[in-house]
Amino acid sequence: MIGDQRRECNREFGRFVEQHYTRWVADEEDSPPLSVDVVPEFVVPYLEQGRQVFFIVVDCLRLDHWMVMEPQLAEYFNIKRSYHYSILPTATPFARNAIFSGLFPKEIADKYRTLWDEAQDNEYSLNRHEHQFIDDLVRYMGVAFKPGSHYVKVLDTSEARKLTRRVPSLGKWPLVSVVYNFLDMLVHSQAQSDLLKEMAPNEAAFRALVQTWFGNASLFETLKGVARTDAVVVLTTDHGSMRGTRASVVYGDRSTSSSLRYKYGQNLRCEEKDALLIADPHAYGLPSTGLGHSFVIAREDFYFVYPTQFNKYQRRYKGSFQHGGISLEEMILPVAIMESK
């Protein structure tokens, strides 16, 4: 019963997004907070007040996952929770760059043409420039910091522990930006690992796993360290994830991207009821590499499988958590403003 209600909610939410999204891109004054609005709306006002900000982006943090993390932090912080919508596709190369730059992907491609062209062989390589993006954005908004800003990307436990130890020495930086990749790595691993599928076969089990992880994580220790300072923490994410339960056929070629909830390339075809076909990427704030270049974005809980060996890959990825599509779980995201008690 609840599952049917959630599926219907996501169906209606998808219709709502598809009806309004291009208008949001064209007129940001008439849109809900999107990825591109996070820094201007939630970070810059504190910098303008002269407060130090720890801007923490936990990659692939679902709202329900934050809801089991937040109570553990309530002992140390006064927490105000807001929300934003991820842009489409709900995936790191697009949404996280939009957060740090304040720009839609097409605008990034236009403004940083050399960086964009260099990144085409690896869609994730553009994320290497997030420090530059956020510095440029904050300066564009008229905020000058001295001696500058600090940026850390945490990819493993040793880097996480190092950051925890360094918190007391980071006071000279007005803005400290931190990216945590652990949850995103967990989601991708769950799709490939039978053990993780057994440990997190559904949303409730995944929430419990995240709750246990966070309670023992270096991220928690880092935040407790920040709570002993006067800094403001702005914690958010680039996208959530969706548990894929229904396979849908997609047609592409060797140049088509490999993600299961979104694809881009030349002459893509999909089942119209299962996915949004974006034939005009510019209307969605997305770049285009030429005639016939398009995107397909999965709706609801669908995931894409090619017609060759369809049954094999349908079984392999059924029940795995993915991102890139249109769903409440991927798009509606927390923005937590935390000040120490």
CSV table of C-alpha atoms in Angstrom, one decimal:
chain,number,residue,atom,x,y,z
A,1,MET,CA,0.0,0.0,0.0
A,2,ILE,CA,2.7,2.5,1.0
A,3,GLY,CA,4.8,1.4,-1.9
A,4,ASP,CA,2.0,2.1,-4.3
A,5,GLN,CA,1.4,5.6,-2.7
A,6,ARG,CA,5.1,6.4,-3.0
A,7,ARG,CA,5.2,5.3,-6.7
A,8,GLU,CA,2.1,7.5,-7.4
A,9,CYS,CA,3.8,10.4,-5.6
A,10,ASN,CA,6.9,10.1,-7.7
A,11,ARG,CA,4.8,9.8,-10.9
A,12,GLU,CA,3.0,13.1,-10.1
A,13,PHE,CA,6.3,14.7,-8.9
A,14,GLY,CA,7.9,13.8,-12.2
A,15,ARG,CA,5.0,15.3,-14.2
A,16,PHE,CA,5.4,18.5,-12.1
A,17,VAL,CA,9.1,18.7,-12.7
A,18,GLU,CA,8.8,18.1,-16.4
A,19,GLN,CA,6.1,20.7,-16.7
A,20,HIS,CA,8.1,23.5,-14.9
A,21,TYR,CA,11.8,22.6,-15.2
A,22,THR,CA,12.6,24.6,-18.4
A,23,ARG,CA,10.9,27.6,-16.9
A,24,TRP,CA,13.0,27.3,-13.8
A,25,VAL,CA,16.1,27.3,-16.0
A,26,ALA,CA,15.0,30.3,-18.0
A,27,ASP,CA,13.8,32.4,-15.0
A,28,GLU,CA,15.7,31.6,-11.8
A,29,GLU,CA,13.7,34.3,-10.0
A,30,ASP,CA,10.6,32.1,-10.5
A,31,SER,CA,12.0,28.8,-9.3
A,32,PRO,CA,12.5,26.9,-6.1
A,33,PRO,CA,16.1,26.8,-4.8
A,34,LEU,CA,18.1,24.8,-7.2
A,35,SER,CA,21.7,23.5,-7.1
A,36,VAL,CA,22.9,26.7,-8.6
A,37,ASP,CA,21.3,28.7,-5.7
A,38,VAL,CA,22.9,26.9,-2.7
A,39,VAL,CA,26.0,29.0,-2.3
A,40,PRO,CA,24.3,32.4,-3.1
A,41,GLU,CA,21.4,31.7,-0.8
A,42,PHE,CA,22.9,29.7,2.1
A,43,VAL,CA,26.6,30.4,2.2
A,44,VAL,CA,27.3,33.9,1.0
A,45,PRO,CA,25.0,35.7,3.5
A,46,TYR,CA,27.2,34.3,6.4
A,47,LEU,CA,30.4,35.3,4.6
A,48,GLU,CA,29.0,38.8,4.2
A,49,GLN,CA,28.4,38.9,8.0
A,50,GLY,CA,32.1,38.1,8.5
A,51,ARG,CA,31.4,34.6,9.8
A,52,GLN,CA,33.6,31.6,9.0
A,53,VAL,CA,31.7,29.0,7.0
A,54,PHE,CA,32.4,25.3,6.8
A,55,PHE,CA,30.6,24.4,3.6
A,56,ILE,CA,30.2,20.6,3.5
A,57,VAL,CA,28.9,18.6,0.6
A,58,VAL,CA,28.2,15.0,1.3
A,59,ASP,CA,27.9,13.4,-2.1
A,60,CYS,CA,24.7,11.3,-2.6
A,61,LEU,CA,23.0,12.2,0.7
A,62,ARG,CA,19.3,11.4,0.6
A,63,LEU,CA,16.9,13.5,2.7
A,64,ASP,CA,15.8,10.4,4.7
A,65,HIS,CA,19.5,9.7,5.4
A,66,TRP,CA,20.0,13.2,6.7
A,67,MET,CA,17.0,12.7,9.0
A,68,VAL,CA,18.8,9.8,10.8
A,69,MET,CA,22.0,11.8,11.0
A,70,GLU,CA,20.5,15.1,12.3
A,71,PRO,CA,19.4,13.9,15.7
A,72,GLN,CA,23.0,12.7,16.4
A,73,LEU,CA,24.2,16.3,15.8
A,74,ALA,CA,21.5,18.0,17.8
A,75,GLU,CA,23.5,17.7,21.0
A,76,TYR,CA,26.2,19.9,19.5
A,77,PHE,CA,24.4,22.3,17.2
A,78,ASN,CA,21.3,24.4,16.8
A,79,ILE,CA,20.1,23.1,13.4
A,80,LYS,CA,17.9,24.9,10.9
A,81,ARG,CA,16.9,22.7,8.0
A,82,SER,CA,16.1,24.0,4.5
A,83,TYR,CA,15.9,22.3,1.1
A,84,HIS,CA,16.9,22.6,-2.5
A,85,TYR,CA,16.2,20.8,-5.8
A,86,SER,CA,19.0,19.0,-7.6
A,87,ILE,CA,19.3,20.0,-11.2
A,88,LEU,CA,19.0,17.4,-13.9
A,89,PRO,CA,20.6,15.0,-14.4
A,90,THR,CA,20.8,14.2,-10.6
A,91,ALA,CA,24.4,13.2,-10.9
A,92,THR,CA,27.8,14.5,-9.6
A,93,PRO,CA,29.3,15.8,-12.9
A,94,PHE,CA,26.3,18.0,-13.4
A,95,ALA,CA,24.8,18.8,-9.9
A,96,ARG,CA,27.9,19.2,-7.9
A,97,ASN,CA,29.6,21.5,-10.4
A,98,ALA,CA,26.4,23.5,-10.4
A,99,ILE,CA,26.5,23.9,-6.7
A,100,PHE,CA,30.2,25.1,-6.6
A,101,SER,CA,29.9,27.3,-9.7
A,102,GLY,CA,26.4,28.7,-9.3
A,103,LEU,CA,26.0,27.9,-13.0
A,104,PHE,CA,24.0,25.4,-15.1
A,105,PRO,CA,26.2,22.9,-17.0
A,106,LYS,CA,25.7,24.8,-20.3
A,107,GLU,CA,26.8,28.0,-18.6
A,108,ILE,CA,29.9,26.2,-17.2
A,109,ALA,CA,30.7,25.0,-20.7
A,110,ASP,CA,30.4,28.5,-22.1
A,111,LYS,CA,32.4,30.3,-19.3
A,112,TYR,CA,35.1,27.6,-18.8
A,113,ARG,CA,35.4,26.4,-22.3
A,114,THR,CA,38.9,25.0,-22.0
A,115,LEU,CA,38.2,23.2,-18.7
A,116,TRP,CA,35.0,21.8,-20.2
A,117,ASP,CA,36.7,20.5,-23.4
A,118,GLU,CA,39.5,18.9,-21.4
A,119,ALA,CA,36.9,17.1,-19.3
A,120,GLN,CA,35.0,15.4,-22.1
A,121,ASP,CA,37.0,12.2,-21.9
A,122,ASN,CA,36.1,11.8,-18.3
A,123,GLU,CA,32.8,13.4,-17.1
A,124,TYR,CA,34.0,13.4,-13.5
A,125,SER,CA,37.3,15.3,-14.2
A,126,LEU,CA,35.5,18.7,-14.2
A,127,ASN,CA,34.9,18.2,-10.5
A,128,ARG,CA,38.7,18.8,-10.0
A,129,HIS,CA,38.0,22.5,-10.5
A,130,GLU,CA,35.4,23.0,-7.7
A,131,HIS,CA,37.8,25.1,-5.6
A,132,GLN,CA,38.2,27.5,-8.5
A,133,PHE,CA,34.5,27.5,-9.2
A,134,ILE,CA,33.4,28.5,-5.7
A,135,ASP,CA,36.1,31.1,-5.4
A,136,ASP,CA,35.0,32.7,-8.7
A,137,LEU,CA,31.3,32.6,-7.6
A,138,VAL,CA,31.9,34.2,-4.2
A,139,ARG,CA,34.1,36.9,-5.8
A,140,TYR,CA,31.4,37.5,-8.5
A,141,MET,CA,28.9,38.1,-5.7
A,142,GLY,CA,31.1,40.8,-4.2
A,143,VAL,CA,32.6,39.0,-1.2
A,144,ALA,CA,36.4,39.4,-0.8
A,145,PHE,CA,38.1,37.0,1.5
A,146,LYS,CA,41.6,37.1,3.0
A,147,PRO,CA,43.7,35.1,2.9
A,148,GLY,CA,41.4,33.1,0.5
A,149,SER,CA,39.4,29.9,0.9
A,150,HIS,CA,40.4,26.3,1.7
A,151,TYR,CA,39.1,23.2,-0.1
A,152,VAL,CA,39.3,19.6,0.9
A,153,LYS,CA,38.0,16.5,-0.9
A,154,VAL,CA,37.8,13.5,1.4
A,155,LEU,CA,38.1,10.2,-0.5
A,156,ASP,CA,39.3,7.8,2.1
A,157,THR,CA,39.5,7.2,5.9
A,158,SER,CA,43.0,8.6,6.2
A,159,GLU,CA,42.0,11.9,4.6
A,160,ALA,CA,38.9,12.0,6.8
A,161,ARG,CA,41.0,11.5,10.0
A,162,LYS,CA,43.5,14.1,8.8
A,163,LEU,CA,40.7,16.7,8.4
A,164,THR,CA,39.4,15.9,11.8
A,165,ARG,CA,42.8,16.7,13.4
A,166,ARG,CA,43.2,19.9,11.3
A,167,VAL,CA,39.9,21.5,12.3
A,168,PRO,CA,41.5,23.7,15.0
A,169,SER,CA,44.1,25.0,12.6
A,170,LEU,CA,41.6,26.1,9.9
A,171,GLY,CA,40.3,29.2,11.7
A,172,LYS,CA,42.2,31.6,9.4
A,173,TRP,CA,40.2,30.6,6.3
A,174,PRO,CA,36.8,32.5,6.0
A,175,LEU,CA,35.4,29.6,3.8
A,176,VAL,CA,36.3,26.0,4.2
A,177,SER,CA,34.7,23.8,1.5
A,178,VAL,CA,34.7,20.0,2.1
A,179,VAL,CA,33.5,17.2,-0.2
A,180,TYR,CA,32.8,13.8,1.3
A,181,ASN,CA,32.5,10.9,-1.2
A,182,PHE,CA,31.8,8.0,1.2
A,183,LEU,CA,28.0,7.7,0.6
A,184,ASP,CA,28.3,7.9,-3.1
A,185,MET,CA,31.0,5.2,-3.1
A,186,LEU,CA,28.7,3.1,-0.9
A,187,VAL,CA,25.8,3.5,-3.3
A,188,HIS,CA,27.9,2.5,-6.3
A,189,SER,CA,29.4,-0.4,-4.4
A,190,GLN,CA,25.9,-1.7,-3.4
A,191,ALA,CA,25.0,-2.0,-7.1
A,192,GLN,CA,28.0,-4.4,-7.6
A,193,SER,CA,28.3,-6.2,-4.3
A,194,ASP,CA,26.1,-9.1,-3.3
A,195,LEU,CA,27.1,-8.6,0.4
A,196,LEU,CA,26.0,-4.9,0.4
A,197,LYS,CA,22.8,-5.8,-1.4
A,198,GLU,CA,22.2,-8.3,1.4
A,199,MET,CA,23.0,-5.6,4.0
A,200,ALA,CA,20.9,-2.9,2.4
A,201,PRO,CA,18.1,-4.6,0.4
A,202,ASN,CA,15.7,-1.7,0.9
A,203,GLU,CA,15.4,1.9,2.0
A,204,ALA,CA,14.9,1.1,5.7
A,205,ALA,CA,18.0,-1.1,5.8
A,206,PHE,CA,20.0,1.5,3.9
A,207,ARG,CA,18.9,4.2,6.4
A,208,ALA,CA,20.0,2.0,9.3
A,209,LEU,CA,23.4,1.4,7.6
A,210,VAL,CA,23.9,5.1,7.1
A,211,GLN,CA,22.9,5.8,10.7
A,212,THR,CA,25.4,3.3,12.0
A,213,TRP,CA,28.1,4.6,9.7
A,214,PHE,CA,27.7,8.2,10.6
A,215,GLY,CA,27.7,7.5,14.3
A,216,ASN,CA,31.2,6.1,14.0
A,217,ALA,CA,32.5,8.2,11.1
A,218,SER,CA,35.3,10.8,11.0
A,219,LEU,CA,32.7,13.2,9.5
A,220,PHE,CA,30.9,13.1,12.8
A,221,GLU,CA,34.1,13.8,14.7
A,222,THR,CA,35.0,16.6,12.3
A,223,LEU,CA,31.6,18.3,12.9
A,224,LYS,CA,32.0,17.9,16.7
A,225,GLY,CA,35.3,19.7,16.3
A,226,VAL,CA,33.7,22.5,14.3
A,227,ALA,CA,31.0,22.8,17.0
A,228,ARG,CA,33.8,23.9,19.4
A,229,THR,CA,34.4,27.0,17.2
A,230,ASP,CA,32.3,30.0,16.2
A,231,ALA,CA,32.0,28.8,12.6
A,232,VAL,CA,28.7,28.2,10.8
A,233,VAL,CA,28.3,24.8,9.1
A,234,VAL,CA,26.3,24.7,5.9
A,235,LEU,CA,25.8,21.0,5.0
A,236,THR,CA,24.1,19.8,1.9
A,237,THR,CA,24.5,17.3,-1.0
A,238,ASP,CA,24.5,17.3,-4.8
A,239,HIS,CA,21.9,14.5,-5.3
A,240,GLY,CA,20.2,11.6,-3.6
A,241,SER,CA,19.6,8.1,-4.9
A,242,MET,CA,16.7,5.9,-6.0
A,243,ARG,CA,16.2,2.2,-5.6
A,244,GLY,CA,15.7,0.9,-9.1
A,245,THR,CA,13.1,-1.8,-9.4
A,246,ARG,CA,11.9,-1.7,-13.0
A,247,ALA,CA,14.2,-2.1,-16.1
A,248,SER,CA,13.5,-0.1,-19.2
A,249,VAL,CA,15.1,-0.6,-22.6
A,250,VAL,CA,17.3,2.2,-24.0
A,251,TYR,CA,19.0,2.3,-27.4
A,252,GLY,CA,22.3,4.1,-28.0
A,253,ASP,CA,25.8,3.5,-29.5
A,254,ARG,CA,29.3,3.1,-28.2
A,255,SER,CA,29.6,6.8,-27.4
A,256,THR,CA,26.6,6.7,-25.1
A,257,SER,CA,27.3,7.3,-21.4
A,258,SER,CA,27.1,4.4,-19.0
A,259,SER,CA,24.9,5.5,-16.1
A,260,LEU,CA,21.8,3.5,-15.3
A,261,ARG,CA,19.4,6.4,-14.5
A,262,TYR,CA,20.5,8.9,-17.2
A,263,LYS,CA,22.4,8.7,-20.5
A,264,TYR,CA,23.6,11.2,-23.1
A,265,GLY,CA,24.9,10.8,-26.6
A,266,GLN,CA,23.9,10.7,-30.2
A,267,ASN,CA,20.5,9.4,-31.4
A,268,LEU,CA,19.3,8.0,-28.1
A,269,ARG,CA,15.9,6.2,-28.0
A,270,CYS,CA,14.0,5.1,-25.0
A,271,GLU,CA,10.5,3.9,-23.8
A,272,GLU,CA,8.6,7.2,-23.7
A,273,LYS,CA,6.5,6.2,-20.7
A,274,ASP,CA,9.6,5.3,-18.6
A,275,ALA,CA,11.9,8.3,-19.3
A,276,LEU,CA,12.2,11.9,-20.3
A,277,LEU,CA,13.9,12.4,-23.7
A,278,ILE,CA,15.6,15.8,-23.8
A,279,ALA,CA,16.1,16.6,-27.5
A,280,ASP,CA,16.9,20.2,-26.8
A,281,PRO,CA,19.6,20.1,-24.0
A,282,HIS,CA,20.0,23.9,-23.9
A,283,ALA,CA,16.4,24.4,-22.7
A,284,TYR,CA,17.4,22.3,-19.7
A,285,GLY,CA,20.6,24.2,-19.1
A,286,LEU,CA,22.6,21.4,-20.5
A,287,PRO,CA,25.4,21.5,-23.1
A,288,SER,CA,25.1,20.0,-26.5
A,289,THR,CA,27.9,18.6,-28.6
A,290,GLY,CA,26.1,18.8,-31.9
A,291,LEU,CA,23.2,17.6,-34.0
A,292,GLY,CA,21.4,14.6,-32.6
A,293,HIS,CA,22.9,15.0,-29.1
A,294,SER,CA,20.3,14.3,-26.5
A,295,PHE,CA,19.8,13.1,-22.9
A,296,VAL,CA,17.4,10.5,-21.5
A,297,ILE,CA,16.4,10.8,-17.8
A,298,ALA,CA,14.7,7.9,-16.0
A,299,ARG,CA,11.4,8.5,-14.3
A,300,GLU,CA,10.1,7.0,-11.1
A,301,ASP,CA,12.1,3.8,-10.2
A,302,PHE,CA,13.1,2.8,-13.7
A,303,TYR,CA,16.7,2.0,-14.7
A,304,PHE,CA,18.1,1.6,-18.2
A,305,VAL,CA,19.2,-1.6,-19.8
A,306,TYR,CA,20.3,-2.2,-23.3
A,307,PRO,CA,18.3,-4.8,-25.4
A,308,THR,CA,21.4,-7.0,-25.7
A,309,GLN,CA,21.5,-9.4,-22.7
A,310,PHE,CA,18.5,-7.6,-21.2
A,311,ASN,CA,17.5,-10.3,-18.7
A,312,LYS,CA,21.1,-10.6,-17.4
A,313,TYR,CA,21.5,-6.9,-16.6
A,314,GLN,CA,17.9,-6.5,-15.4
A,315,ARG,CA,18.6,-9.1,-12.7
A,316,ARG,CA,22.0,-7.7,-11.9
A,317,TYR,CA,20.8,-4.1,-11.2
A,318,LYS,CA,17.3,-4.8,-9.8
A,319,GLY,CA,17.1,-3.4,-6.3
A,320,SER,CA,20.3,-1.4,-6.5
A,321,PHE,CA,20.4,2.3,-5.6
A,322,GLN,CA,21.2,4.6,-8.5
A,323,HIS,CA,21.0,8.3,-9.3
A,324,GLY,CA,20.6,10.6,-12.3
A,325,GLY,CA,16.9,10.4,-12.7
A,326,ILE,CA,13.7,12.3,-11.7
A,327,SER,CA,12.4,11.3,-8.3
A,328,LEU,CA,11.7,12.8,-4.9
A,329,GLU,CA,14.5,10.8,-3.5
A,330,GLU,CA,17.1,12.1,-5.9
A,331,MET,CA,15.9,15.7,-6.2
A,332,ILE,CA,14.6,17.0,-2.9
A,333,LEU,CA,17.7,17.6,-0.8
A,334,PRO,CA,18.5,18.9,2.7
A,335,VAL,CA,20.4,22.1,3.4
A,336,ALA,CA,21.3,22.1,7.1
A,337,ILE,CA,22.5,25.4,8.7
A,338,MET,CA,24.3,24.5,12.0
A,339,GLU,CA,25.6,26.8,14.7
A,340,SER,CA,27.2,25.5,17.8
A,341,LYS,CA,25.3,25.5,21.1
